């Protein structure tokens, strides 16, 4: 074993410093340095010894294609890229109590119909897990359950005769490698434990599902390197006080990363939500100003959400800008364009923006919906409740076409909307024909002026500019 020496390790970024200080030199985090014993680095350079020559092979060589392991929980499989790839490692992060253990117990119960599944809990006693299994109605599933935290024991088991096909580690922060002195949960332990587990999983073709705790800042606790070490990183999110949960892919070596899975937390576990638009629009009120329905996309799936804005005169010298569920930089851009290009005065007002239901929207296509919600609040004119809005705003206030216009319109029509305020569809490359609008009337606009004009005259908002 390499010689060990005490050092101070940043629990945020994994940076190592010889002396303690209040602030990490590497990432600037405060109070993040903890004394840990780190393995002494190997001597610089390779020395004189020669390595073994490696053999190269062609890209086309025969590779064993093993089928993905499918849970038949559609919301989970889609986010995983169509099922779990044998030998792949998935890290699932989420806030305390959000439902990570629940999700993984349900997933393993499903997988156990066709694969050997094992669930190792380092956090809960066996009885607690059994009680949950009973509540979820999966107590009869042939899942092997164990309470363990020693990586050495787990690795031996994974390497043994009756190794599982799928292994859940709940959670990686409770695991420890006995060769390292630091406490479980520290950067050194998390990194070393993950390394050992990943190595056997790859060698034996085991699907390894790691639960990871999330820090206050919302990243998986432990060093960022954990995210680099695994094949797939999924976040399980949800707002307190809301029943629904969103599984979001942020990294996937075997599939797309822009997919989300929507679940509802019920007494008997997580239920799939197959029509999330209906859920997110559930509490919507008709004809209030400052709200607007955005026809968005999450991965391959259209999703309608309500965007709410409140523009109010600011009692302070520096007006407040508060955003929930959208990018604050993007809001600053939209307000600046409204102000500079369209003469809409917002500088003296507090602006609050909220994506209803706690969803996080990251598409630029929401720009136009945000602008509409802001203008609606500012003028007190409701956006007609039969309309959806989408489009990207450029810095010169031009409205830019966005992808998947047809899918957005189709979803809106399905949910009973009658109009869409949107950019002129792209006619050149790729989709030659204008999007088929189903039963929707299309109010296409080219410039943000056109949207502002709709709100200046209340009678305008219903029909304007190139309405079909
Ligand atoms: N009897 C119950 N009825 C309904 N919902 C329940 C019940 N018991 C637990 N829950 C839900 O399950 C959630 C806890 O789920 P779970 O333990 O899977 O979360 P977790 O992310 O694994 O938490 P931790 O971070 O503590 O490991 C609770 O927040 C609650 O929403
Ligand atoms: Mg748990
Ligand atoms: Zn740091």
PDB file of C-alpha atoms and ligand atoms in Angstrom, residues 100-101 123-124 132 170, ligand 2:
ATOM      1  CA  UNK A 100     -34.367   7.727  -4.596  1.00  0.00           C
ATOM      2  CA  UNK A 101     -34.651   4.536  -2.579  1.00  0.00           C
ATOM      3  CA  UNK A 123     -28.343   3.624   5.125  1.00  0.00           C
ATOM      4  CA  UNK A 124     -31.377   1.754   6.305  1.00  0.00           C
ATOM      5  CA  UNK A 132     -41.009   0.016   2.133  1.00  0.00           C
ATOM      6  CA  UNK A 170     -27.798   2.945  -1.536  1.00  0.00           C
TER       7      UNK A 170
HETATM    8 MG1  LIG B   2     -32.874   6.519   0.580  1.00  0.00          MG
END
